[in-house]
Short mmCIF file of C-alpha atoms and ligand atoms in Angstrom, two decimals:
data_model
loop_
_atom_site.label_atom_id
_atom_site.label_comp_id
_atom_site.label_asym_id
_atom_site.label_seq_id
_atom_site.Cartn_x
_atom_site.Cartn_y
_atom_site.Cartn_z
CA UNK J 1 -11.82 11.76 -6.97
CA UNK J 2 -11.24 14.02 -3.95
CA UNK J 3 -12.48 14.74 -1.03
CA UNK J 4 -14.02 18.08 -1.89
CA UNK J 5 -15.78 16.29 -4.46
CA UNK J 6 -17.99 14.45 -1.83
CA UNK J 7 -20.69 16.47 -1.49
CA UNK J 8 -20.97 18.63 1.75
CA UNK J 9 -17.39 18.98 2.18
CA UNK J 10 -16.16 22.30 1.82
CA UNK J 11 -13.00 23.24 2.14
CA UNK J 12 -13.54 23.26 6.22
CA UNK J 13 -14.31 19.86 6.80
CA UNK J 14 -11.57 18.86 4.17
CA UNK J 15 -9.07 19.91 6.17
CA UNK J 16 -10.74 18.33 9.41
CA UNK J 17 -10.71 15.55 7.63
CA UNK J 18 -7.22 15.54 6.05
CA UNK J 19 -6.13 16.92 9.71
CA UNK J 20 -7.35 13.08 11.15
CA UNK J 21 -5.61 11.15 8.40
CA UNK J 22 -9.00 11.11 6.11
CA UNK J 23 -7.43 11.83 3.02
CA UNK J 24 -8.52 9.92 0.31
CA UNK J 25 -12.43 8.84 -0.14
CA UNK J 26 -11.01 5.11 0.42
CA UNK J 27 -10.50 6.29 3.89
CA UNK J 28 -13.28 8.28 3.92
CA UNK J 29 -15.61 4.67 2.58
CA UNK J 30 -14.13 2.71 4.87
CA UNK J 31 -14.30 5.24 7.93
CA UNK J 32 -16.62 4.54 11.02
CA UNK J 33 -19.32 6.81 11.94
CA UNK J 34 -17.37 7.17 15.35
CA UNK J 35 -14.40 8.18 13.60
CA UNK J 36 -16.06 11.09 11.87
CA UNK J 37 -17.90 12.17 14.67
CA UNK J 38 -14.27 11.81 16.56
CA UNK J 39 -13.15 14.27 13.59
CA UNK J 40 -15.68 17.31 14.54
CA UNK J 41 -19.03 16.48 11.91
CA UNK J 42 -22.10 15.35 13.51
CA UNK J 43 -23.60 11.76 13.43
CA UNK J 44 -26.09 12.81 10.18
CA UNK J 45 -23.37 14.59 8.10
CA UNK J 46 -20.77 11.53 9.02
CA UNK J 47 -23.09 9.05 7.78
CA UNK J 48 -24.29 11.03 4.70
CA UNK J 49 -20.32 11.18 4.01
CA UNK J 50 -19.23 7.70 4.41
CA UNK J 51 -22.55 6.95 2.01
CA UNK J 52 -21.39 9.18 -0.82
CA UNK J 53 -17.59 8.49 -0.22
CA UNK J 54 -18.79 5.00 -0.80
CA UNK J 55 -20.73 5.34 -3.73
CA UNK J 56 -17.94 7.58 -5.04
CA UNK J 57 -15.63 4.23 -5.29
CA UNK J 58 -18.60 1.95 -6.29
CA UNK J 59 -18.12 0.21 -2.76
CA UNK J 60 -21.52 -2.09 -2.57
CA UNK J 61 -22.51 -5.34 -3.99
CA UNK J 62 -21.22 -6.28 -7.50
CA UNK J 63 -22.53 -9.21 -9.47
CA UNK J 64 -20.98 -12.48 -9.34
CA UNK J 65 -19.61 -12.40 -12.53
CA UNK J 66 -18.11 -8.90 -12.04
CA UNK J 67 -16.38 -11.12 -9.10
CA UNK J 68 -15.45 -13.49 -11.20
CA UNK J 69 -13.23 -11.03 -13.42
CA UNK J 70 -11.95 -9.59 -10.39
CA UNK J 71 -10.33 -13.04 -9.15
CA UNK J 72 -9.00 -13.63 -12.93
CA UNK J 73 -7.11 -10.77 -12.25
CA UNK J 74 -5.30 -12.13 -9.00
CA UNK J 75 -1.24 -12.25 -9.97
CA UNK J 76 0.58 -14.63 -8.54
CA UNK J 77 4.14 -13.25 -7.86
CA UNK J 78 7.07 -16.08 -6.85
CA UNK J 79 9.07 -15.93 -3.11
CA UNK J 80 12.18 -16.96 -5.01
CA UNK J 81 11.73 -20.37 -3.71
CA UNK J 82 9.76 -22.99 -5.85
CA UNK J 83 8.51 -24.75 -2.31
CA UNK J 84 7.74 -21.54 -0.69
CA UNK J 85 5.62 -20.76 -3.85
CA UNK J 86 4.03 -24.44 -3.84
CA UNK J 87 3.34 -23.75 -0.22
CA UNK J 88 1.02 -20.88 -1.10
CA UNK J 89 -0.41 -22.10 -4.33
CA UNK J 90 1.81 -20.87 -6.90
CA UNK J 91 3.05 -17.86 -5.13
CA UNK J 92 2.32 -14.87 -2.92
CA UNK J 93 -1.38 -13.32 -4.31
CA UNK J 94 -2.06 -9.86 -5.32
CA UNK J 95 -5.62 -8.36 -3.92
CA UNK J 96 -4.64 -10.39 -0.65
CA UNK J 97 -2.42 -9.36 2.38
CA UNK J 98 0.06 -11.82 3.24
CA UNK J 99 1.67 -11.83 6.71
CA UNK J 100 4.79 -13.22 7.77
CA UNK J 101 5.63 -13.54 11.43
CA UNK J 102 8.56 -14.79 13.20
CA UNK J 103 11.56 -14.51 15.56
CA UNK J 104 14.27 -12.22 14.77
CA UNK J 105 16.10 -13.68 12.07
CA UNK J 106 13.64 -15.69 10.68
CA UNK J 107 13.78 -14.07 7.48
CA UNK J 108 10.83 -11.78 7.10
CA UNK J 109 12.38 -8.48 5.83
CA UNK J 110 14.61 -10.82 3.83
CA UNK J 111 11.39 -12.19 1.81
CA UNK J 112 10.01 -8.36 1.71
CA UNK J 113 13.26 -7.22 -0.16
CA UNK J 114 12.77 -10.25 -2.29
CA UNK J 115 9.26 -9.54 -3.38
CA UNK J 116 9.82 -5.94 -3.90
CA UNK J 117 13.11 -7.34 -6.66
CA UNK J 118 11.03 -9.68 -7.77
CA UNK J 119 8.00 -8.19 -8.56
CA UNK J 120 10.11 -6.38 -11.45
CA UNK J 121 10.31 -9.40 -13.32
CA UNK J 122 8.74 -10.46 -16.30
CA UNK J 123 5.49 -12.37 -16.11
CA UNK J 124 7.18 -15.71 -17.59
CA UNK J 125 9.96 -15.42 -14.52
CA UNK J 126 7.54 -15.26 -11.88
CA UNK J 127 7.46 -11.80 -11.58
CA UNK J 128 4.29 -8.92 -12.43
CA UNK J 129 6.10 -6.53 -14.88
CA UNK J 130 5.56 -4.01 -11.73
CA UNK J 131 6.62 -2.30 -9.22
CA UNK J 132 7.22 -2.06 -5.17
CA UNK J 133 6.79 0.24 -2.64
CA UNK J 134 7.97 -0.33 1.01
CA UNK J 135 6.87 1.25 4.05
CA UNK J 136 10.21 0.52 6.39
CA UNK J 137 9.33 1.19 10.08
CA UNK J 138 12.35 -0.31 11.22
CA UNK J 139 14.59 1.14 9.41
CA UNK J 140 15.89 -2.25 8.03
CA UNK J 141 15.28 -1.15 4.39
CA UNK J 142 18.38 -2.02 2.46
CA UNK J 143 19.68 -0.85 -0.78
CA UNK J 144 23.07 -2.85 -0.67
CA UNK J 145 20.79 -5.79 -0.61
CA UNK J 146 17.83 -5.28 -3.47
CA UNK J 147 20.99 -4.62 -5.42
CA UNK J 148 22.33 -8.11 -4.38
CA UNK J 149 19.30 -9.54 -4.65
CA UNK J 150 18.64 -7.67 -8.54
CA UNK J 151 21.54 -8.57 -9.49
CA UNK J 152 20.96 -12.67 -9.05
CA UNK J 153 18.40 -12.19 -10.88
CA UNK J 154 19.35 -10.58 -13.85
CA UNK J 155 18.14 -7.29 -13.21
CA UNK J 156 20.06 -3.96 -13.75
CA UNK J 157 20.13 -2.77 -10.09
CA UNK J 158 19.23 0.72 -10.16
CA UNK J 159 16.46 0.14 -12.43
CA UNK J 160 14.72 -1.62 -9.79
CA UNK J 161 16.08 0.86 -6.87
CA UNK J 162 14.48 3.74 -8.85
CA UNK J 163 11.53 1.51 -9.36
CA UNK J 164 11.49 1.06 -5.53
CA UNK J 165 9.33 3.55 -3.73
CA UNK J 166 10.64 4.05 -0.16
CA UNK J 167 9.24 5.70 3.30
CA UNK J 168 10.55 5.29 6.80
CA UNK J 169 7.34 5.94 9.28
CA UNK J 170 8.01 7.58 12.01
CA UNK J 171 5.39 6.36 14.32
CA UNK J 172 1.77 4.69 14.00
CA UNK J 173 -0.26 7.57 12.30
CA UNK J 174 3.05 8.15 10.17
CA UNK J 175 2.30 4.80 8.34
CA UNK J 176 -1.17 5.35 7.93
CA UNK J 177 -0.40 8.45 6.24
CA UNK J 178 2.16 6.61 3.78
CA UNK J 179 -0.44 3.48 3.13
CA UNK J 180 -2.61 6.47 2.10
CA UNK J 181 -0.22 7.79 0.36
CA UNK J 182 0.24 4.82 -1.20
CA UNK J 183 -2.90 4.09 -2.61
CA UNK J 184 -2.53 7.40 -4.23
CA UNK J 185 0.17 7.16 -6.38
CA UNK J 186 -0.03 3.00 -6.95
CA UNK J 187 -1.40 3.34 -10.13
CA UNK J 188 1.35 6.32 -11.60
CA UNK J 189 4.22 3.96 -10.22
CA UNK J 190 2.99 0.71 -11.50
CA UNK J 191 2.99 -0.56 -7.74
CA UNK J 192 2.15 -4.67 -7.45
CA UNK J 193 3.48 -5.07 -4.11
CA UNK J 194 3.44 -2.67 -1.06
CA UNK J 195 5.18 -3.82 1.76
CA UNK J 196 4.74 -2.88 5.40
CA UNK J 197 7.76 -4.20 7.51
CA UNK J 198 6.78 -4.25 10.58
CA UNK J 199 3.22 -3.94 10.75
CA UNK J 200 3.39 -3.61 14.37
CA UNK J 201 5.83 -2.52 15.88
CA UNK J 202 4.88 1.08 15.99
CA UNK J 203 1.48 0.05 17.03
CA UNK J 204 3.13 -2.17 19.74
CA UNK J 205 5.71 0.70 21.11
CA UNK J 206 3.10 3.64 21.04
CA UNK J 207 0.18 1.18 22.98
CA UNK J 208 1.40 -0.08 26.41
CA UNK J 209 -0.47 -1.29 28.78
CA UNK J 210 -3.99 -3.42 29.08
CA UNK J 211 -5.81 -0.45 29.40
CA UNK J 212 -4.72 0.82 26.09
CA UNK J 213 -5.28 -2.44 23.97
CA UNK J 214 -8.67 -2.45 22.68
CA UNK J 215 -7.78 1.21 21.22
CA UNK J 216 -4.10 -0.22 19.73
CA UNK J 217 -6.45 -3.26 18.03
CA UNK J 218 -9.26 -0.72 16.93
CA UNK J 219 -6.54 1.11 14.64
CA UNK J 220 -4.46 -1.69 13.45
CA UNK J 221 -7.25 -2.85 12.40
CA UNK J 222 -8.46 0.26 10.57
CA UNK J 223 -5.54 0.07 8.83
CA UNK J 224 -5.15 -3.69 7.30
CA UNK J 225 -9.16 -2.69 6.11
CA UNK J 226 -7.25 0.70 4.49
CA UNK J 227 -4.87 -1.69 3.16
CA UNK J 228 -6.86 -4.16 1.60
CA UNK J 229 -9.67 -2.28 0.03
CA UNK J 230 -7.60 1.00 -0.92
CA UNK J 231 -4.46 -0.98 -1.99
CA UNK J 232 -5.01 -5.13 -2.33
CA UNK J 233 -8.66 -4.59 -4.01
CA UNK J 234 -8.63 -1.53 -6.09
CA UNK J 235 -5.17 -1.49 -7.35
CA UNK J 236 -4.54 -5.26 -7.75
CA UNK J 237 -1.65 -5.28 -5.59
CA UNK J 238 0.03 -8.15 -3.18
CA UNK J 239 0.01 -6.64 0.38
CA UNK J 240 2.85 -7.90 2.38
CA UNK J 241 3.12 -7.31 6.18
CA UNK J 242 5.58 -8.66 8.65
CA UNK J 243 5.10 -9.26 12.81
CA UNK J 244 7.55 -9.67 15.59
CA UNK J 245 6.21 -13.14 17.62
CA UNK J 246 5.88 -12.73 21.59
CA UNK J 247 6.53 -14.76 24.58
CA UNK J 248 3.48 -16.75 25.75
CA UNK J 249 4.71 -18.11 28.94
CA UNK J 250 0.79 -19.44 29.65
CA UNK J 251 1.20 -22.07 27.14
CA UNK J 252 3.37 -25.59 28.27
CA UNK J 253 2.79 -27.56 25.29
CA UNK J 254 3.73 -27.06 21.86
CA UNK J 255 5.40 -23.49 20.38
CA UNK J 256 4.90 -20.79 23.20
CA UNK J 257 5.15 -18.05 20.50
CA UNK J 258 2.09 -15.75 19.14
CA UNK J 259 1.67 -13.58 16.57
CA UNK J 260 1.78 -9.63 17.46
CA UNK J 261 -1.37 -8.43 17.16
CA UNK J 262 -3.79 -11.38 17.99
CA UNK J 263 -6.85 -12.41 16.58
CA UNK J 264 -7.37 -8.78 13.98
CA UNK J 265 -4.05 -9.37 12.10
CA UNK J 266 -4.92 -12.98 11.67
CA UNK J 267 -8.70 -12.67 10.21
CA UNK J 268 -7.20 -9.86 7.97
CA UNK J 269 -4.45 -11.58 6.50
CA UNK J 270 -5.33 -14.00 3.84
CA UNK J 271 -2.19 -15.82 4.29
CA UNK J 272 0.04 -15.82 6.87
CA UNK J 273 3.06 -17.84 7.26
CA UNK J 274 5.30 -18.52 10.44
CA UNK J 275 8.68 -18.66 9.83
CA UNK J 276 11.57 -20.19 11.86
CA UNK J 277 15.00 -20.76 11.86
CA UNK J 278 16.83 -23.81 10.76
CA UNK J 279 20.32 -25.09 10.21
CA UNK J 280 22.60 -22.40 8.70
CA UNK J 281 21.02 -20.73 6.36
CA UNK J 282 18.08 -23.27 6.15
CA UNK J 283 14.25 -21.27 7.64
CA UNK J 284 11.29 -23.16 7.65
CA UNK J 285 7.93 -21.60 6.42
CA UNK J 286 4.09 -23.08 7.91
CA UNK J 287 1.35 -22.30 6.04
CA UNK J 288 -1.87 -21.29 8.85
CA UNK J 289 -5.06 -20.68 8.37
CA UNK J 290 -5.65 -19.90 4.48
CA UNK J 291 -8.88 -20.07 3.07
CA UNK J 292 -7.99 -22.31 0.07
CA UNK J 293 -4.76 -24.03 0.71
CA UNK J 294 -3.91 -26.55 3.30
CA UNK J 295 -1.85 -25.90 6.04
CA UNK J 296 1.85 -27.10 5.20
CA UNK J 297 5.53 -26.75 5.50
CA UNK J 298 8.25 -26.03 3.49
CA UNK J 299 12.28 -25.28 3.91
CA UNK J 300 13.83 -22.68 1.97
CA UNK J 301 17.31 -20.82 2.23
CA UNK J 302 18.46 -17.47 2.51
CA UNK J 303 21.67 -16.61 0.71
CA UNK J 304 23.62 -14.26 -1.09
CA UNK J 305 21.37 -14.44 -3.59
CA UNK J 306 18.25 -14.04 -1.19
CA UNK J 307 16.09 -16.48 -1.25
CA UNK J 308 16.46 -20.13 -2.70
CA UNK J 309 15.38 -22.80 -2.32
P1 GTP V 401 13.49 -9.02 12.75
O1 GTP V 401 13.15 -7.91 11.83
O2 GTP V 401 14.65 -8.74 13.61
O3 GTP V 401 12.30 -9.52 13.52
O4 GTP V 401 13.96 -10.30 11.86
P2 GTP V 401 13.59 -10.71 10.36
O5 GTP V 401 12.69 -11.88 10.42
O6 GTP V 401 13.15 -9.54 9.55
O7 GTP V 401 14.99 -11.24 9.86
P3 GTP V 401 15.70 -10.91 8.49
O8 GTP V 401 14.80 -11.14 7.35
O9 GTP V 401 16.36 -9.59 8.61
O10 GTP V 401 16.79 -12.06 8.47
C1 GTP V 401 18.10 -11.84 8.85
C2 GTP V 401 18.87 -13.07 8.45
O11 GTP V 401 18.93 -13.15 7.01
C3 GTP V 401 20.31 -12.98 8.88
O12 GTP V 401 20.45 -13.56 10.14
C4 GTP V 401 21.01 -13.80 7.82
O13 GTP V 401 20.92 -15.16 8.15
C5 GTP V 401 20.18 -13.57 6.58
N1 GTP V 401 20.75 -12.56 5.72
C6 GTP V 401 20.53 -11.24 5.72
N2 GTP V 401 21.26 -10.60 4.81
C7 GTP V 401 22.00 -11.55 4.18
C8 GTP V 401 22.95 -11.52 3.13
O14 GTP V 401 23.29 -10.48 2.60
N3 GTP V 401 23.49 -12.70 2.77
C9 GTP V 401 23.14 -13.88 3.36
N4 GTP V 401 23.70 -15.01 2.95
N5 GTP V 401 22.23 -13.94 4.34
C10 GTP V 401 21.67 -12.79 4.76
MG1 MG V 402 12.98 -7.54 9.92
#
C-alpha cells in the first residue's frame, strides 16, 4: 500500500508528505496530528489521514490470541557468546529493539557486525536463515571485519556481504529516510536484523543546546516508534541500536555515566545492555531494565573471531 492509496491524497499532498519524510503509511499511522499539520494539511484532513493510514496497516486492537501468535513468532538470534545470550534469555529478540550503550571501545559496533553475520545462520546455529541491514552513521561499518567474522563461522564471506544491506546517513533526517527505507524493502531482502549504529549521534551533533532538547527528544523518539512498529512489529525483525554514554559530573556515587538520549531511548528499548571494558579483550555486559528478565551480568570477549565467550 501507498500513500496515494489513502484516500484524500492526491498526488499534491503525496509529495508534501514524501517532502517531510512521510513516505510510507507506517509513517503516515504512526504520525502526530502536529506533524501533519507541520506538513501543510489542516487539523480535519490530518486526522482523517492518520485514521485511514491506520486502518490501512490494521493498526488497532487485535485479539489476544492473534497476540499470542504474534509472540510465537519472536526469533531469538545468538550474540556469539553463550552468556551474553543467557543474559538476555536465549538471545537478542526479533519484534524488540535492543540497545547497547557504552564507552568507546566497549564493543557495541563489534556486537552489531556480529548480529548482522550471524543472523545468516541456520536456525539450529543460532542464527534466523535471514538477513541484515545496517544503517552506519559513523562510518564504522566494516567489510574486512563481517568477512572475519563470516569466516569463523563457517560462512562464505561474500555471501553474507551481498546479503548485507548498507547506508551511511548523512545527518538525522538522512536516517529516518533509510529506517523508512528500510521497512520497505525488509521483506524482498529477507531482513531479521536492522541495525542503527549510532542511534544518536546525529541527533546529538545536529541538537545543541537546552533550548533545543525537547525538539531533539520529540524526533528520536518518532523514530524508535518508526522503528518498532514499521520494522520490529510488522516485519519480525530484531532492532539493534547503539549509544555513546556521557559524563554526569552531578552524580558522586556509583558509575557517573548515562545513556545518550535519557529517559525516551530507555522506555523504547526493550532491552538495553551497558557494556564496559575489562581486561584485554575481556567487556562486561549488564542487563537493565527488561520487562521479563532479571537484571544481570555477564563477561564475554572480543576477538579475531568477534565475539566469544
Ligand atoms: P564507539 O563507537 O567508539 O563508541 O565504540 P564501540 O563501543 O562501538 O567499540 P567497538 O565495538 O568498535 O570496539 C572496538 C574494540 O573492539 C577495539 O578496541 C578492539 O578491542 C576490538 N576489536 C575491533 N576489531 C577487532 C578485531 O579485528 N580483532 C580483535 N581481536 N579485536 C577487535
Ligand atoms: Mg562504534
Amino acid at each position: 500500500m501507498e500513500i496515494e492509496d489513502l484516500s484524500g491524497v492526491g498526488d499534491k499532498v503525496a509529495e508534501k508528505l514524501r517532502g517531510a519524510g512521510f513516505s510510507t503509511v507506517e509513517s503516515v499511522a504512526t504520525a502526530s496530528v502536529g506533524e501533519l499539520k507541520a506538513v501543510g494539511l489542516g487539523e480535519a484532513s490530518a486526522i482523517k489521514l492518520i485514521n485511514s493510514a491506520q486502518e490501512g496497516i490494521n493498526m488497532g486492537f487485535e485479539t489476544g490470541m492473534d497476540f499470542k501468535k504474534k509472540r510465537e513468532a519472536i526469533g531469538k538470534l545468538s550474540t556469539g557468546s553463550k552468556e551474553l545470550d543467557t543474559l538476555l534469555g536465549g538471545g537478542v529478540e526479533t519484534q524488540a529493539i535492543t540497545e547497547l550503550f557504552g564507552k568507546y571501545g566497549s564493543g557495541k559496533t563489534q556486537i552489531a557486525h556480529q548480529l548482522a553475520v550471524n543472523v545468516q545462520l541456520p536456525k539450529k546455529e543460532g542464527g534466523l536463515d535471514a538477513n541484515a541491514i545496517y544503517i552506519d552513521t559513523e562510518n564504522t561499518f566494516r567489510p574486512e571485519r563481517i568477512i572475519q567474522m563470516a569466516e569463523a563461522k563457517g560462512l562464505d564471506p561474500d555471501e553474507v556481504l551481498k546479503n548485507t544491506q548498507v547506508a551511511r546517513a548523512y545527518n538525522s533526517d538522512h536516517q529516518i529516510i533509510l529506517a523508512e527505507k528500510a521497512a520497505e524493502i525488509a521483506d524482498e531482502h529477507k531482513i531479521k536484523v536492522l541495525v542503527v549504529d549510532s542511534l544518536t549521534s546525529h541527533f546529538r551533533a545536529e541538537y545543541t543546546g537546552r533550548g533545543s532538547l525537547a525538539e531533539r527528544q520529540q524526533k528520536l523518539n518518532r523514530f524508535l516508534h518508526l522503528l518498532q512498529r514499521s520494522i520490529g512489529d510488522l516485519h519480525n525483525t530484531a532492532v539493534i541500536v547503539t549509544n555513546q554514554v556521557m559524563s554526569r559530573p552531578d552524580i558522586m556515587f556509583g558509575d557517573p555515566t548515562t545513556p545518550i538520549g535519557g529517559h525516551i531511548v530507555g522506555h523504547t528499548s526493550t532491552f538495553r545492555i551497558y557494556l564496559r571494558k575489562g581486561k584485554g579483550e575481556h567487556r562486561v555486559a549488564k542487563l537493565i531494565d527488561s520487562p521479563n528478565m532479571p537484571d544481570g551480568e555477564c563477561i564475554f570477549r572480543i576477538t579475531g573471531n568477534g565475539i566469544e565467550d
